[in-house]
GROMACS .gro file of C-alpha atoms in nm:
model
  142
    1UNK     CA    1  -0.841   1.254   1.091
    2UNK     CA    2  -0.867   1.094   0.747
    3UNK     CA    3  -0.602   0.845   0.641
    4UNK     CA    4  -0.457   0.774   0.297
    5UNK     CA    5  -0.374   0.415   0.213
    6UNK     CA    6  -0.185   0.368  -0.110
    7UNK     CA    7  -0.038   0.110  -0.338
    8UNK     CA    8   0.275   0.246  -0.504
    9UNK     CA    9   0.313   0.077  -0.842
   10UNK     CA   10   0.423   0.089  -1.200
   11UNK     CA   11   0.305  -0.128  -1.489
   12UNK     CA   12   0.498  -0.433  -1.370
   13UNK     CA   13   0.560  -0.407  -0.996
   14UNK     CA   14   0.427  -0.267  -0.671
   15UNK     CA   15   0.569  -0.194  -0.328
   16UNK     CA   16   0.461  -0.395  -0.027
   17UNK     CA   17   0.600  -0.319   0.314
   18UNK     CA   18   0.595  -0.439   0.671
   19UNK     CA   19   0.576  -0.260   1.001
   20UNK     CA   20   0.699  -0.399   1.334
   21UNK     CA   21   0.343  -0.411   1.470
   22UNK     CA   22   0.224  -0.643   1.191
   23UNK     CA   23   0.170  -1.013   1.263
   24UNK     CA   24   0.453  -1.241   1.142
   25UNK     CA   25   0.478  -1.253   0.763
   26UNK     CA   26   0.217  -0.985   0.694
   27UNK     CA   27   0.295  -0.726   0.427
   28UNK     CA   28   0.069  -0.443   0.318
   29UNK     CA   29   0.043  -0.115   0.136
   30UNK     CA   30   0.159   0.216   0.280
   31UNK     CA   31  -0.068   0.441   0.485
   32UNK     CA   32  -0.059   0.767   0.675
   33UNK     CA   33  -0.266   1.050   0.816
   34UNK     CA   34  -0.365   1.351   0.609
   35UNK     CA   35  -0.238   1.672   0.768
   36UNK     CA   36  -0.473   1.966   0.823
   37UNK     CA   37  -0.508   2.171   0.502
   38UNK     CA   38  -0.343   1.900   0.290
   39UNK     CA   39  -0.514   1.756  -0.015
   40UNK     CA   40  -0.535   1.379  -0.060
   41UNK     CA   41  -0.291   1.345  -0.352
   42UNK     CA   42  -0.030   1.554  -0.169
   43UNK     CA   43  -0.070   1.336   0.142
   44UNK     CA   44  -0.010   1.025  -0.069
   45UNK     CA   45   0.302   1.171  -0.224
   46UNK     CA   46   0.435   1.304   0.108
   47UNK     CA   47   0.371   0.983   0.303
   48UNK     CA   48   0.520   0.768   0.025
   49UNK     CA   49   0.836   0.976   0.016
   50UNK     CA   50   0.865   0.990   0.396
   51UNK     CA   51   0.808   0.616   0.444
   52UNK     CA   52   1.003   0.464   0.153
   53UNK     CA   53   1.186   0.749  -0.029
   54UNK     CA   54   0.997   0.702  -0.359
   55UNK     CA   55   0.849   0.994  -0.551
   56UNK     CA   56   0.514   0.945  -0.720
   57UNK     CA   57   0.325   1.111  -1.003
   58UNK     CA   58  -0.035   1.033  -1.083
   59UNK     CA   59  -0.246   0.944  -0.779
   60UNK     CA   60  -0.589   0.797  -0.847
   61UNK     CA   61  -0.882   0.711  -0.625
   62UNK     CA   62  -0.986   0.347  -0.587
   63UNK     CA   63  -1.215   0.319  -0.282
   64UNK     CA   64  -1.271   0.431   0.075
   65UNK     CA   65  -1.345   0.243   0.397
   66UNK     CA   66  -1.433   0.338   0.755
   67UNK     CA   67  -1.141   0.285   0.991
   68UNK     CA   68  -1.252   0.225   1.348
   69UNK     CA   69  -0.913   0.247   1.520
   70UNK     CA   70  -0.903   0.624   1.503
   71UNK     CA   71  -1.272   0.675   1.424
   72UNK     CA   72  -1.165   0.787   1.080
   73UNK     CA   73  -1.192   0.724   0.708
   74UNK     CA   74  -0.935   0.545   0.493
   75UNK     CA   75  -0.906   0.680   0.138
   76UNK     CA   76  -0.753   0.422  -0.098
   77UNK     CA   77  -0.534   0.536  -0.386
   78UNK     CA   78  -0.293   0.388  -0.638
   79UNK     CA   79   0.016   0.606  -0.688
   80UNK     CA   80   0.234   0.581  -0.998
   81UNK     CA   81   0.601   0.550  -0.902
   82UNK     CA   82   0.843   0.796  -1.060
   83UNK     CA   83   1.154   0.673  -0.875
   84UNK     CA   84   1.236   0.320  -0.769
   85UNK     CA   85   1.510   0.313  -0.506
   86UNK     CA   86   1.355   0.213  -0.174
   87UNK     CA   87   1.481   0.392   0.137
   88UNK     CA   88   1.251   0.273   0.417
   89UNK     CA   89   1.224   0.499   0.721
   90UNK     CA   90   1.324   0.263   1.005
   91UNK     CA   91   1.100   0.451   1.249
   92UNK     CA   92   0.795   0.343   1.046
   93UNK     CA   93   0.887   0.062   0.806
   94UNK     CA   94   1.075  -0.257   0.893
   95UNK     CA   95   1.107  -0.366   0.531
   96UNK     CA   96   0.982  -0.271   0.187
   97UNK     CA   97   1.030  -0.440  -0.148
   98UNK     CA   98   0.916  -0.427  -0.507
   99UNK     CA   99   0.705  -0.729  -0.607
  100UNK     CA  100   0.613  -0.839  -0.958
  101UNK     CA  101   0.249  -0.902  -1.043
  102UNK     CA  102   0.292  -1.281  -1.037
  103UNK     CA  103   0.452  -1.264  -0.692
  104UNK     CA  104   0.169  -1.042  -0.565
  105UNK     CA  105  -0.094  -1.278  -0.700
  106UNK     CA  106   0.076  -1.563  -0.510
  107UNK     CA  107   0.092  -1.354  -0.192
  108UNK     CA  108  -0.284  -1.286  -0.218
  109UNK     CA  109  -0.352  -1.659  -0.208
  110UNK     CA  110  -0.152  -1.726   0.107
  111UNK     CA  111  -0.270  -1.766   0.462
  112UNK     CA  112  -0.087  -1.637   0.768
  113UNK     CA  113   0.009  -1.991   0.867
  114UNK     CA  114   0.195  -2.058   0.538
  115UNK     CA  115   0.520  -1.904   0.668
  116UNK     CA  116   0.550  -1.683   0.358
  117UNK     CA  117   0.451  -1.319   0.302
  118UNK     CA  118   0.075  -1.265   0.309
  119UNK     CA  119  -0.167  -0.972   0.272
  120UNK     CA  120  -0.463  -0.873   0.486
  121UNK     CA  121  -0.794  -1.034   0.384
  122UNK     CA  122  -1.051  -0.930   0.126
  123UNK     CA  123  -1.228  -0.704   0.377
  124UNK     CA  124  -0.922  -0.475   0.390
  125UNK     CA  125  -0.865  -0.175   0.169
  126UNK     CA  126  -0.505  -0.288   0.114
  127UNK     CA  127  -0.640  -0.605  -0.047
  128UNK     CA  128  -0.881  -0.402  -0.263
  129UNK     CA  129  -0.595  -0.184  -0.387
  130UNK     CA  130  -0.383  -0.485  -0.479
  131UNK     CA  131  -0.675  -0.664  -0.649
  132UNK     CA  132  -0.757  -0.348  -0.846
  133UNK     CA  133  -0.398  -0.312  -0.964
  134UNK     CA  134  -0.381  -0.677  -1.067
  135UNK     CA  135  -0.714  -0.649  -1.252
  136UNK     CA  136  -0.581  -0.347  -1.441
  137UNK     CA  137  -0.286  -0.561  -1.549
  138UNK     CA  138  -0.520  -0.845  -1.648
  139UNK     CA  139  -0.392  -1.062  -1.361
  140UNK     CA  140  -0.670  -1.063  -1.101
  141UNK     CA  141  -0.557  -1.238  -0.782
  142UNK     CA  142  -0.687  -1.548  -0.607
   0.00000   0.00000   0.00000
């Protein structure tokens, strides 16, 4: 079953969220399984709305990565936010927030032991999505 992993963003901010299963302090992008017969962009829009209540417009491809946990493929996208009020689904998301580009760049430079929000490492597709978004803004991360 392929998985979409997406960074929901606009020109100034992006959404990072946390799930209960994450290590302390870790935040990441959203992700979810593609349903049978569903195209990738629709899966991004559906999962984004289900998980945080935000509608999205343009959905563009960034990269893909094998995902060993379900013997699957992660398909990385950046989704342009059309609405901004966050309504996290408590069954899936513990917390979600909008972060400005400067905040995200600082988060990229943190380590799990810093006691502040941090993102998965450079090997992760979530990190690639965030780095791509920052580069597009002219603010490549650490």
